[in-house]
PDB file of C-alpha atoms in Angstrom:
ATOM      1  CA  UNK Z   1     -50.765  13.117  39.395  1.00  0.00           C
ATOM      2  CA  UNK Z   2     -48.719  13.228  36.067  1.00  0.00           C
ATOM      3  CA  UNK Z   3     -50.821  16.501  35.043  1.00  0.00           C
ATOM      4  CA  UNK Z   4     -49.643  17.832  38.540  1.00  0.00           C
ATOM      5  CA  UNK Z   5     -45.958  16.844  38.512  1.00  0.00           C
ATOM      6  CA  UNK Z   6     -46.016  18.752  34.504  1.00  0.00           C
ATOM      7  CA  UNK Z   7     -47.307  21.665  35.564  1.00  0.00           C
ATOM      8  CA  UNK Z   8     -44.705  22.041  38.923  1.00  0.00           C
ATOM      9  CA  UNK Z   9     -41.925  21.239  35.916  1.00  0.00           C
ATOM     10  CA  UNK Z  10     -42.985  23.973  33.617  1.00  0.00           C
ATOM     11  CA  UNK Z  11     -43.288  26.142  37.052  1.00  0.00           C
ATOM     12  CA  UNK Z  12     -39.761  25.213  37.778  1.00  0.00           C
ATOM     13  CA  UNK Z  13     -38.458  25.894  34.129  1.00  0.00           C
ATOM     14  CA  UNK Z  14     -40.482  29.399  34.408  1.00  0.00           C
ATOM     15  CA  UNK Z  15     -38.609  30.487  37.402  1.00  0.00           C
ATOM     16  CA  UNK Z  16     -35.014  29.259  36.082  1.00  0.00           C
ATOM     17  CA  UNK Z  17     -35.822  31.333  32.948  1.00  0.00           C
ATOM     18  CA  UNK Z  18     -36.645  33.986  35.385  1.00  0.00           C
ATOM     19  CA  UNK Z  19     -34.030  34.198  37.068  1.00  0.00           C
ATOM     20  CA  UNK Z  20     -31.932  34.102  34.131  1.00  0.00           C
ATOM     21  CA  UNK Z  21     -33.271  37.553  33.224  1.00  0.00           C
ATOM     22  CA  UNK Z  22     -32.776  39.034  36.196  1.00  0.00           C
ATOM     23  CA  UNK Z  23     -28.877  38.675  35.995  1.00  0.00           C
ATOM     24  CA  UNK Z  24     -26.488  36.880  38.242  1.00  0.00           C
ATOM     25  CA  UNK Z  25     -25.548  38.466  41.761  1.00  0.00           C
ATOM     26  CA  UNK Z  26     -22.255  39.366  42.109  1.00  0.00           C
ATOM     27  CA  UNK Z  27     -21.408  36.913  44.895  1.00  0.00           C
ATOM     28  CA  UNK Z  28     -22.660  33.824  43.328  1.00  0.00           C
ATOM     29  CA  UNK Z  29     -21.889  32.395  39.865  1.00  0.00           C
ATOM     30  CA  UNK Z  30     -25.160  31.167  39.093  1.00  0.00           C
ATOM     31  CA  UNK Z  31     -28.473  32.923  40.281  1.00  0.00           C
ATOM     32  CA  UNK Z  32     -31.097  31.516  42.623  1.00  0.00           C
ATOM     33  CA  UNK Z  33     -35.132  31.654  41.329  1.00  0.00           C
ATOM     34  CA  UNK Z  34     -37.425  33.380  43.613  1.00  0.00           C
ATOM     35  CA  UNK Z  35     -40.011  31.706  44.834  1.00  0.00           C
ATOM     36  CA  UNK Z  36     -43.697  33.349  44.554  1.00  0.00           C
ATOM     37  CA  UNK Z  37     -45.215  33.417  47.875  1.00  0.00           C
ATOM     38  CA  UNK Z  38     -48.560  32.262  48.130  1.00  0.00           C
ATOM     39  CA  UNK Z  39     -51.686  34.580  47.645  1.00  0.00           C
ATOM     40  CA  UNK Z  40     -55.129  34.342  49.267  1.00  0.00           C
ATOM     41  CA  UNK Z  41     -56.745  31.225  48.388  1.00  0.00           C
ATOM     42  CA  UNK Z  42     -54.073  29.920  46.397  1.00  0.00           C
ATOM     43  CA  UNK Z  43     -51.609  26.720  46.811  1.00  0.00           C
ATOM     44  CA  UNK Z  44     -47.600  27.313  46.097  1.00  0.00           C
ATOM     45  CA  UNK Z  45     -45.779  24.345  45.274  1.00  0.00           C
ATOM     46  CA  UNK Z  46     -42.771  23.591  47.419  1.00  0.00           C
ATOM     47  CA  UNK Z  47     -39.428  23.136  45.921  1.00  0.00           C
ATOM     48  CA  UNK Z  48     -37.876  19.926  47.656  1.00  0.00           C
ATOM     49  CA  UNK Z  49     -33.833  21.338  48.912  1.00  0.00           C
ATOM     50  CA  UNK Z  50     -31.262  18.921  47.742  1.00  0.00           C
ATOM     51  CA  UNK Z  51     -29.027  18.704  50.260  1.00  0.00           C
ATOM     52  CA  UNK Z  52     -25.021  18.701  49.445  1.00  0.00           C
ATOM     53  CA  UNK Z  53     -23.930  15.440  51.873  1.00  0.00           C
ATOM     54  CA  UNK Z  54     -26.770  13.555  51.944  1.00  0.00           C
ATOM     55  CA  UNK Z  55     -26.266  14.115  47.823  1.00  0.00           C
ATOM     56  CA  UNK Z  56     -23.078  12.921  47.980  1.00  0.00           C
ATOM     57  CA  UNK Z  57     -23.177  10.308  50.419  1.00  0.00           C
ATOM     58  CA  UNK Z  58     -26.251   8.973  48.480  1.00  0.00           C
ATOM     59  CA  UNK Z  59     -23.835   8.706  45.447  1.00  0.00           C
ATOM     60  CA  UNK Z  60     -21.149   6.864  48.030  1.00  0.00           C
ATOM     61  CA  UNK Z  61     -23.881   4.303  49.051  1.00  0.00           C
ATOM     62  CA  UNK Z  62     -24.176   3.201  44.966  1.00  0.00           C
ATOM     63  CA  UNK Z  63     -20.811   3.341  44.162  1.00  0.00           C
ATOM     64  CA  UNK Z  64     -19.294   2.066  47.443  1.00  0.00           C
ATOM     65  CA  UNK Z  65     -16.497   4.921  47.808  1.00  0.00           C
ATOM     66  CA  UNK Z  66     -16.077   7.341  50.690  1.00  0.00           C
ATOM     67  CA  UNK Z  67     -16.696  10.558  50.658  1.00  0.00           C
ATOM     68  CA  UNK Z  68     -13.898  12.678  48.631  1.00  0.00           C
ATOM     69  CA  UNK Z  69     -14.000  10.513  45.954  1.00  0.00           C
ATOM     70  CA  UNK Z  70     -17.919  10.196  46.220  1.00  0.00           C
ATOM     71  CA  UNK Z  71     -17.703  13.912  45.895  1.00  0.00           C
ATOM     72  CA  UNK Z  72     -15.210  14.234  43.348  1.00  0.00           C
ATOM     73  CA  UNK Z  73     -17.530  12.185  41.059  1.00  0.00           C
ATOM     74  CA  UNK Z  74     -20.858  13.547  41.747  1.00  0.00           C
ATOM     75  CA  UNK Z  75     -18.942  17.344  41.200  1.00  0.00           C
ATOM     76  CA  UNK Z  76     -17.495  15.758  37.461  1.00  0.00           C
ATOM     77  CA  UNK Z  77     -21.290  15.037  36.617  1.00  0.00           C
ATOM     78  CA  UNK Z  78     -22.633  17.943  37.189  1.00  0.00           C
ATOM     79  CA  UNK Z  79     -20.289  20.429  35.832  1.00  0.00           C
ATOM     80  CA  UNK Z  80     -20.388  17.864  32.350  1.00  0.00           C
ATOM     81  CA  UNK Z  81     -24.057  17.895  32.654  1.00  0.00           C
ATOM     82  CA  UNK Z  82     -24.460  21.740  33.302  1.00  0.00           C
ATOM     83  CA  UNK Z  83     -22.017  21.762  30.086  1.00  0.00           C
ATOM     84  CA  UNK Z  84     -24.526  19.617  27.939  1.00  0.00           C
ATOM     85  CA  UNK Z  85     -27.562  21.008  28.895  1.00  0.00           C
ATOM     86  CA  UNK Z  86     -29.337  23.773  26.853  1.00  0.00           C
ATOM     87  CA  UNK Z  87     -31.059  26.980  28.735  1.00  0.00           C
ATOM     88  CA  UNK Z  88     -33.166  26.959  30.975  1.00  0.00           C
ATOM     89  CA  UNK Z  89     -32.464  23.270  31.982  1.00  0.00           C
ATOM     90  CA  UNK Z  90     -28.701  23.933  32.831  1.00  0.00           C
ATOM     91  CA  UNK Z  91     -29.896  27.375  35.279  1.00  0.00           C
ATOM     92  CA  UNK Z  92     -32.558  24.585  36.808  1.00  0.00           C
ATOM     93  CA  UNK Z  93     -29.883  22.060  37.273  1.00  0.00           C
ATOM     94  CA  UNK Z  94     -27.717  24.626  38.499  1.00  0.00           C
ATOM     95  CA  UNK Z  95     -29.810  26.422  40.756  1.00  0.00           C
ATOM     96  CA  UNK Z  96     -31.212  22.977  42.365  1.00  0.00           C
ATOM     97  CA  UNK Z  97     -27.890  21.326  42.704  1.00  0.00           C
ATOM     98  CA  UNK Z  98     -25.452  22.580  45.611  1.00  0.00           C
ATOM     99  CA  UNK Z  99     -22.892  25.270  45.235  1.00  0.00           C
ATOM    100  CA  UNK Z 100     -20.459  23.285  46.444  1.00  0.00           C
ATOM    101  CA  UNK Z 101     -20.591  20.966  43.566  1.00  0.00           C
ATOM    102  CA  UNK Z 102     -20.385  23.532  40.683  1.00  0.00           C
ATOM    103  CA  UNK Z 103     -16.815  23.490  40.311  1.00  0.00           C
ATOM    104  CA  UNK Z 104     -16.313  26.992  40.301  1.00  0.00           C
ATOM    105  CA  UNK Z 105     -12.954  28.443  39.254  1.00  0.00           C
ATOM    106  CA  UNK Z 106     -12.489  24.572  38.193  1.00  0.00           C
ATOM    107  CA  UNK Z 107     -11.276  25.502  34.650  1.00  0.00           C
ATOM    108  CA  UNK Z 108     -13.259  24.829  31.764  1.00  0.00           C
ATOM    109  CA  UNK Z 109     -15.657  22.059  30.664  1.00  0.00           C
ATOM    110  CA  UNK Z 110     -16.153  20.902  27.256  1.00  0.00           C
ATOM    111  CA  UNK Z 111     -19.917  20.676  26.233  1.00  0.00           C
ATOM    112  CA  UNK Z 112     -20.708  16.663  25.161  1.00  0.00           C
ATOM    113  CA  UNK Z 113     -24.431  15.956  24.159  1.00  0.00           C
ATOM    114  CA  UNK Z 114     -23.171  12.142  22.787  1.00  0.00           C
ATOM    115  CA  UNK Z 115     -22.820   9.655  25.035  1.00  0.00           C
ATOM    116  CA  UNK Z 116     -19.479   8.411  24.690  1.00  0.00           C
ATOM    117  CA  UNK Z 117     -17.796  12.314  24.646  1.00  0.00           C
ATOM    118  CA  UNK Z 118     -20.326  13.377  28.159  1.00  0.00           C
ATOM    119  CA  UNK Z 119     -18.413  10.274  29.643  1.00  0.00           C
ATOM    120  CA  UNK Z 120     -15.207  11.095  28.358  1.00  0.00           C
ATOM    121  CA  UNK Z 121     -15.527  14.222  29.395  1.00  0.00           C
ATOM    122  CA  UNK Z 122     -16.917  13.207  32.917  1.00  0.00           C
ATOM    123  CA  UNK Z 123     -13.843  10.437  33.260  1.00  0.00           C
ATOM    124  CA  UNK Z 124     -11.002  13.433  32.397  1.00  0.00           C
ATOM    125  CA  UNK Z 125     -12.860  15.579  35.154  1.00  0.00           C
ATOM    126  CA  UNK Z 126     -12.821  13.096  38.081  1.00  0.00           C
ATOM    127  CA  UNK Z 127      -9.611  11.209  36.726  1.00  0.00           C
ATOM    128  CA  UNK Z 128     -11.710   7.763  35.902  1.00  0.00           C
ATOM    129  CA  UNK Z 129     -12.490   5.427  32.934  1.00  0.00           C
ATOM    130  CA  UNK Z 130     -15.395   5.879  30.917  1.00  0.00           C
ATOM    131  CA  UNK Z 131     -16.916   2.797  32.329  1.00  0.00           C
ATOM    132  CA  UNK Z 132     -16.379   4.399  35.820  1.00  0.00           C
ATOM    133  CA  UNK Z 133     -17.696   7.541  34.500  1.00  0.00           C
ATOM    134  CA  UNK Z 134     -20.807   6.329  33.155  1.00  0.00           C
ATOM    135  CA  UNK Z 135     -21.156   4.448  37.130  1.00  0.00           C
ATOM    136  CA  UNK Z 136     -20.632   8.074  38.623  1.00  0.00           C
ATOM    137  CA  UNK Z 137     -23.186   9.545  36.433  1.00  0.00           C
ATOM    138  CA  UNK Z 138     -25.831   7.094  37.083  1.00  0.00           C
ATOM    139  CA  UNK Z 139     -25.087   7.235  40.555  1.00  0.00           C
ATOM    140  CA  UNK Z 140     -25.678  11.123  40.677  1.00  0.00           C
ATOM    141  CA  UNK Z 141     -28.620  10.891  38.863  1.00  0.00           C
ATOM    142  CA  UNK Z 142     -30.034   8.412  41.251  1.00  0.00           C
ATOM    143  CA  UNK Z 143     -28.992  10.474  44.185  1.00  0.00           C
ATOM    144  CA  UNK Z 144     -30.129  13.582  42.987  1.00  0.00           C
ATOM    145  CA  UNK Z 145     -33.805  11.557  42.238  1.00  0.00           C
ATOM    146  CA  UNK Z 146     -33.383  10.280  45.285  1.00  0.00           C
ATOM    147  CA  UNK Z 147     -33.777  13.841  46.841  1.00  0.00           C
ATOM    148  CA  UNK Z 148     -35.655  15.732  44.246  1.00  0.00           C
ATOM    149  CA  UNK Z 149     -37.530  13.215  41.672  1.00  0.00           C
ATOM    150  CA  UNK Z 150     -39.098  15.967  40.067  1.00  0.00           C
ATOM    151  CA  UNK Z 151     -35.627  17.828  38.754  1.00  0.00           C
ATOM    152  CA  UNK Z 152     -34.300  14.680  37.100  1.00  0.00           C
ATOM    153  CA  UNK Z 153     -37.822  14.260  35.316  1.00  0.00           C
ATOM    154  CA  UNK Z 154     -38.069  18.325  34.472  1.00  0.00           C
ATOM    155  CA  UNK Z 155     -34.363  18.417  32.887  1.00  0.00           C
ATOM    156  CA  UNK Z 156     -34.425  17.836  28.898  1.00  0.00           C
ATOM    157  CA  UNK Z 157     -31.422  15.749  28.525  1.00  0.00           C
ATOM    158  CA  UNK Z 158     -29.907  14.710  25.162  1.00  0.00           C
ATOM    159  CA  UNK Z 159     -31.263  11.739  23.577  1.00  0.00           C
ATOM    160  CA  UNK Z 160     -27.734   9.949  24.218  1.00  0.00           C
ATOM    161  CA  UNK Z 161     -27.704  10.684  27.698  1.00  0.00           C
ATOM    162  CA  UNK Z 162     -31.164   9.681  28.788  1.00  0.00           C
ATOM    163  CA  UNK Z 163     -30.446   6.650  29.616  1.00  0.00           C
ATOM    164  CA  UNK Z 164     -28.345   8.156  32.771  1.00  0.00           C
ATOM    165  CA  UNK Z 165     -31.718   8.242  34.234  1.00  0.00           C
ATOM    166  CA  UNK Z 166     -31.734   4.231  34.637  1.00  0.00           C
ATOM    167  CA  UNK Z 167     -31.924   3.421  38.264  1.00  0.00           C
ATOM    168  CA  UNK Z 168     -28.907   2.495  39.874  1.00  0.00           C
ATOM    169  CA  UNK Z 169     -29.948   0.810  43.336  1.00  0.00           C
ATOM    170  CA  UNK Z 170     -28.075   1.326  46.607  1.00  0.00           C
ATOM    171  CA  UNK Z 171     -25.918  -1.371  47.661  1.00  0.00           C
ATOM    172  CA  UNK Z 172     -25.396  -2.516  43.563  1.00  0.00           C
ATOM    173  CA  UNK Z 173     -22.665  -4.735  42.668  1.00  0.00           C
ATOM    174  CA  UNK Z 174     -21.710  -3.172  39.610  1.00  0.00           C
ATOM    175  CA  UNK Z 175     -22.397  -0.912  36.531  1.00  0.00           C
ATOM    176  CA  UNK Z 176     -24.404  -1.726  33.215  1.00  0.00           C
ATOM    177  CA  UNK Z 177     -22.197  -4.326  31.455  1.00  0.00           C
ATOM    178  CA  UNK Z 178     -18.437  -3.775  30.893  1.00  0.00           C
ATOM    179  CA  UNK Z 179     -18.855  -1.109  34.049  1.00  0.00           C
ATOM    180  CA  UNK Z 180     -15.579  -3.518  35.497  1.00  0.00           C
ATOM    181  CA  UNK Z 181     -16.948  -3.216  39.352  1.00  0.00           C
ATOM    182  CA  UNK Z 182     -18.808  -6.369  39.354  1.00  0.00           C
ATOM    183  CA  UNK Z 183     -16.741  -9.025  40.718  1.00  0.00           C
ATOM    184  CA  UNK Z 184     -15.426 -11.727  38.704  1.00  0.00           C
ATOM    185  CA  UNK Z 185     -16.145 -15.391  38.714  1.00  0.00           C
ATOM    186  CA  UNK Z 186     -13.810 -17.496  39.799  1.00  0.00           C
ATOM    187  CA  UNK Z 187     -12.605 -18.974  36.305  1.00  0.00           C
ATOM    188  CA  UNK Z 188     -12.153 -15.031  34.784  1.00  0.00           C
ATOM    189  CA  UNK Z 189     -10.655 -14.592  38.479  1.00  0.00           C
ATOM    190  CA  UNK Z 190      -7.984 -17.519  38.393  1.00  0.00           C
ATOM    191  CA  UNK Z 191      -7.053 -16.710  34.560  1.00  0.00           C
ATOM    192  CA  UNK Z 192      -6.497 -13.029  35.654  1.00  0.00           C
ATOM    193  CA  UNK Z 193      -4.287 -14.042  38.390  1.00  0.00           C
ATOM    194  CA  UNK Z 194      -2.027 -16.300  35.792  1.00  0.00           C
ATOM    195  CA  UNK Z 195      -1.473 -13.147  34.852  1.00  0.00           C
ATOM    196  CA  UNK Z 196      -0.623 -11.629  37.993  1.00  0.00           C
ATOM    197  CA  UNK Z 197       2.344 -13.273  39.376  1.00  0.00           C
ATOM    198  CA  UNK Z 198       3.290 -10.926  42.033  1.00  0.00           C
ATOM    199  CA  UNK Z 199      -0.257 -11.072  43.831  1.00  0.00           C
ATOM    200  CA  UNK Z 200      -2.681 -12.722  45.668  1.00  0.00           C
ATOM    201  CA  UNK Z 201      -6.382 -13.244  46.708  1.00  0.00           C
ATOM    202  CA  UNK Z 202      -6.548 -11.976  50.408  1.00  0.00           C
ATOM    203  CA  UNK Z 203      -9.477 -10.796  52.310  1.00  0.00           C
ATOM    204  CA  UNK Z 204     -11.212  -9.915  48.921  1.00  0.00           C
ATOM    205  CA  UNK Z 205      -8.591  -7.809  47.723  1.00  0.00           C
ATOM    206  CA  UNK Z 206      -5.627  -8.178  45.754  1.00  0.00           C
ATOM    207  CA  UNK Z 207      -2.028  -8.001  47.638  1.00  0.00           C
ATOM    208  CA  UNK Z 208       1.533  -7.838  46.189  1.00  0.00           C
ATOM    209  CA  UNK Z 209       4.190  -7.602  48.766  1.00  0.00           C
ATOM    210  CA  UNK Z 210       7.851  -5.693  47.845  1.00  0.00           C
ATOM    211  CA  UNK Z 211      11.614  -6.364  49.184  1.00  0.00           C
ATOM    212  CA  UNK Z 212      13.795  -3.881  48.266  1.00  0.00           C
ATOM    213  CA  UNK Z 213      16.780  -1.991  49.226  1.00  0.00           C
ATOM    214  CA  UNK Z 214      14.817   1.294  51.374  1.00  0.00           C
ATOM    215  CA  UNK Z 215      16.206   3.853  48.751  1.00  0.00           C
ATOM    216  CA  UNK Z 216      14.945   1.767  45.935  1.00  0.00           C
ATOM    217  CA  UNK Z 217      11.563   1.105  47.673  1.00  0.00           C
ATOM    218  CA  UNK Z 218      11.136   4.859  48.266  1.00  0.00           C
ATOM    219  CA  UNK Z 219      11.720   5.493  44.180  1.00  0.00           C
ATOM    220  CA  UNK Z 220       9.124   2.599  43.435  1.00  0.00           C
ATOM    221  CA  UNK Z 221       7.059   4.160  46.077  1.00  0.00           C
ATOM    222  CA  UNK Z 222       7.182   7.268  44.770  1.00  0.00           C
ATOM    223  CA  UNK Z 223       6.096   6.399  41.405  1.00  0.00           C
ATOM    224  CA  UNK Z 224       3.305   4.505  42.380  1.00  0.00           C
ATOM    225  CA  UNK Z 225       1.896   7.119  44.473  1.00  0.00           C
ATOM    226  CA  UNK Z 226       1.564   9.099  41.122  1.00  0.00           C
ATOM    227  CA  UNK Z 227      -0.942   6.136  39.856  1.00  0.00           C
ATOM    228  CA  UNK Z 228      -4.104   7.784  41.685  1.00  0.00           C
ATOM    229  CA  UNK Z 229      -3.088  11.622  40.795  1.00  0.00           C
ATOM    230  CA  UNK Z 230      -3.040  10.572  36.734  1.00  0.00           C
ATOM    231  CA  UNK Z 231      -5.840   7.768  36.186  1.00  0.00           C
ATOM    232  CA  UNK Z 232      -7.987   8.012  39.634  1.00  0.00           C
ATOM    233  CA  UNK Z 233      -7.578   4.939  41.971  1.00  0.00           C
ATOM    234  CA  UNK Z 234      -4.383   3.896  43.099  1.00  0.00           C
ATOM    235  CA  UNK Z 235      -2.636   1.086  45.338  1.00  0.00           C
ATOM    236  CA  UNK Z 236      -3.181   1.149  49.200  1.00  0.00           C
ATOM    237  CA  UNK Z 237       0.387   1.170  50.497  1.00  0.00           C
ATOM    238  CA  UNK Z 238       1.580  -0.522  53.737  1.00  0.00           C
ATOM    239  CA  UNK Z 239       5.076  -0.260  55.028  1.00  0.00           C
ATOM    240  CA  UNK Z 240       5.695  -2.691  57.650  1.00  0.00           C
ATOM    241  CA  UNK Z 241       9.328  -2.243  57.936  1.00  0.00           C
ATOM    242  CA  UNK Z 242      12.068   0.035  56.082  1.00  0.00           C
ATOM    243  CA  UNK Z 243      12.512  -2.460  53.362  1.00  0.00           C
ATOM    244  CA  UNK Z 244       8.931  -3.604  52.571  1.00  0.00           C
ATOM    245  CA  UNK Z 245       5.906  -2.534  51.602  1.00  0.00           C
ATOM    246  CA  UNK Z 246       2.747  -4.399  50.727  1.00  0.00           C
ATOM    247  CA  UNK Z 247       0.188  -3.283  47.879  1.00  0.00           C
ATOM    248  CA  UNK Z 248      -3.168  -3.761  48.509  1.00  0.00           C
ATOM    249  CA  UNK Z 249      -5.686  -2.927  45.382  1.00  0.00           C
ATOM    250  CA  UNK Z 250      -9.391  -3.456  45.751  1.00  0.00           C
ATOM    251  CA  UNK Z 251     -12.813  -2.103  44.333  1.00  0.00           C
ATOM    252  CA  UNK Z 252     -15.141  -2.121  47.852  1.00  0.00           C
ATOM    253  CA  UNK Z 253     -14.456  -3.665  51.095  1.00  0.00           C
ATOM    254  CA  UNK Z 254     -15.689  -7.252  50.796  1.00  0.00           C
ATOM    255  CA  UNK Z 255     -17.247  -7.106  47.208  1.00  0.00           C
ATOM    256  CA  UNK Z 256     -14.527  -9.492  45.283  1.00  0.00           C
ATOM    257  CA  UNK Z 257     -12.063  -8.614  42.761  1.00  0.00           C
ATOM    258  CA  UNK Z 258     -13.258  -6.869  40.233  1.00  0.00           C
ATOM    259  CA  UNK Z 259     -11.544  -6.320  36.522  1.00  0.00           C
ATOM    260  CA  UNK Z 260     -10.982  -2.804  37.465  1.00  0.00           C
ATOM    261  CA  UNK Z 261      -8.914  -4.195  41.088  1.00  0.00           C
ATOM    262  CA  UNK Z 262      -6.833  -6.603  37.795  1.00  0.00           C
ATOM    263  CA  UNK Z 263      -6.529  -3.661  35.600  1.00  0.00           C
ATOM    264  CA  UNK Z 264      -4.901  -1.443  38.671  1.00  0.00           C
ATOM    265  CA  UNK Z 265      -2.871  -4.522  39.341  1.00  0.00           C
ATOM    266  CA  UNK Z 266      -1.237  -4.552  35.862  1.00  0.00           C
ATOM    267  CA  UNK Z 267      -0.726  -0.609  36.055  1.00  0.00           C
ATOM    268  CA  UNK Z 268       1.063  -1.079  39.226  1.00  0.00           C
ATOM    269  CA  UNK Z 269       3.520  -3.725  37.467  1.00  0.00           C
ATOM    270  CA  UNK Z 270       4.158  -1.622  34.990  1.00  0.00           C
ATOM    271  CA  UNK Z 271       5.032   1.423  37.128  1.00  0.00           C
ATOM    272  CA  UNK Z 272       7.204  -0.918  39.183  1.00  0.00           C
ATOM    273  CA  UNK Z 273       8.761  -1.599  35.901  1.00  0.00           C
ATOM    274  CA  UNK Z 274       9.114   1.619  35.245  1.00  0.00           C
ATOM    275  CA  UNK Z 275      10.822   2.418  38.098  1.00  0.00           C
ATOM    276  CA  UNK Z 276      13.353   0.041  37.017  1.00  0.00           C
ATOM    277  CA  UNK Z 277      13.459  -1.555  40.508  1.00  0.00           C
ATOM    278  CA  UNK Z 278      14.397  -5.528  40.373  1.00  0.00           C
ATOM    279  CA  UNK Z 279      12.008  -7.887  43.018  1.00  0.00           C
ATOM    280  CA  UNK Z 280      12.642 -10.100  45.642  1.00  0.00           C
TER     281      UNK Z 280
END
């Protein structure tokens, strides 16, 4: 089996390089390999198709988001890791992965081989931390194995990033330590809330309700809406009534507060602050 599953890697490496050659066609930004067909007497391997929702709902199911921002992340990995790769395991990444995912007309990517500047550069793509980044690479990784084992295995990743490959299980509470989407225990959780004034615990999820005059709420509002745009996750924002609104900040539905959900919570003080609205 392992002498089987090298040789259909080198076979896959052979026709990236192949295709390389040949040139790109004009309506695609990265070429596809051909694939021999089979001659008398002979056995031709078949290439498994990784398919572009299951691959990003696979990602969704490990990191618990929905789909855009599922997408969003699993897009940031593989235009860093296309970056970072050396020929011909970025045209057999690229040529395996769906076109939808290749960022095209994206603007540029900055190649990364160390760990620390791949998730950088991952986080600044998809508007996350590095600790989230590092969360949405595993998870790619996983769903991409999940689909076509042998591609993960066949790419020659950078020493630093290899350990990207580690599974990351559906369903899993949280990242490789200092992730922040674990939840917290409940003395971390009550010392974070000390902190937290304005909110409370409800329904797994952190709440902060506002009071304000309607044309100051909108200004508040306004500004806080800006909080996903610039770092990645933002508030969910009711507005029961003209002069209220109530903030609701969580990781995934039913999972606990996390220390990303306490994190959020402090960026939304401040941009309350910042806003220069007073609370009731």
């Amino acid at each position: 089996m392992g002498k089987q599953m090298q040789g259909d890697n080198q076979r896959r490496r052979a026709l990236a390089r192949q295709s390389r050659q040949r040139g790109t066609p004009a309506d695609r930004p990265w070429p596809y390999p051909d694939i021999p067909t089979g001659q008398p007497g002979t056995e031709t391997a078949t290439v498994p198709v990784i398919r572009y929702r299951e691959l990003v709902q696979g990602v969704g199911r490990r990191t618990g988001e929905d789909f855009p921002d599922a997408r969003s992340g699993a897009e940031a990995t593989v235009r860093a890791l296309a970056a970072a790769l050396l020929e011909p395991d970025r045209e057999l990444l690229l040529d395996a992965v769906p076109a939808e995912l290749h960022g095209t007309g994206a603007g540029q990517v900055s190649r990364r081989r160390d760990l620390a500047g791949f998730l950088a550069e991952v986080a600044r793509l998809c508007r996350r931390t590095p600790e989230q980044a590092r969360y949405q690479a595993q998870a790619t990784l996983a769903a991409l194995a999940e689909q076509d084992p042998e591609l993960v295995a066949a790419l020659d990743l950078p020493a630093d990033l290899a350990d990207l490959r580690s599974p990351l299980p559906v369903g899993a509470d949280g990242p490789a330590p200092g992730g922040g989407t674990a939840p917290l225990p409940g003395p971390e959780l009550a010392l974070a809330l000390a902190a937290l004034p304005y909110w409370s615990v409800q329904e797994h999820a952190l709440v902060r309700s506002i009071e304000l005059p309607p044309d100051n709420l909108d200004r508040v509002l306004q500004r806080l809406a800006r909080i996903k745009p610039e770092t990645g996750r933002g508030p969910s924002i009711g507005r029961p009534a003209a002069g209220s609104a109530v903030l609701t900040v969580r990781t995934r539905r039913g999972a606990g507060i996390t220390a990303l959900d306490v994190a959020l919570a402090h960026q939304v003080d401040a941009a309350i602050d910042e806003a220069g609205a007073g609370m009731i």
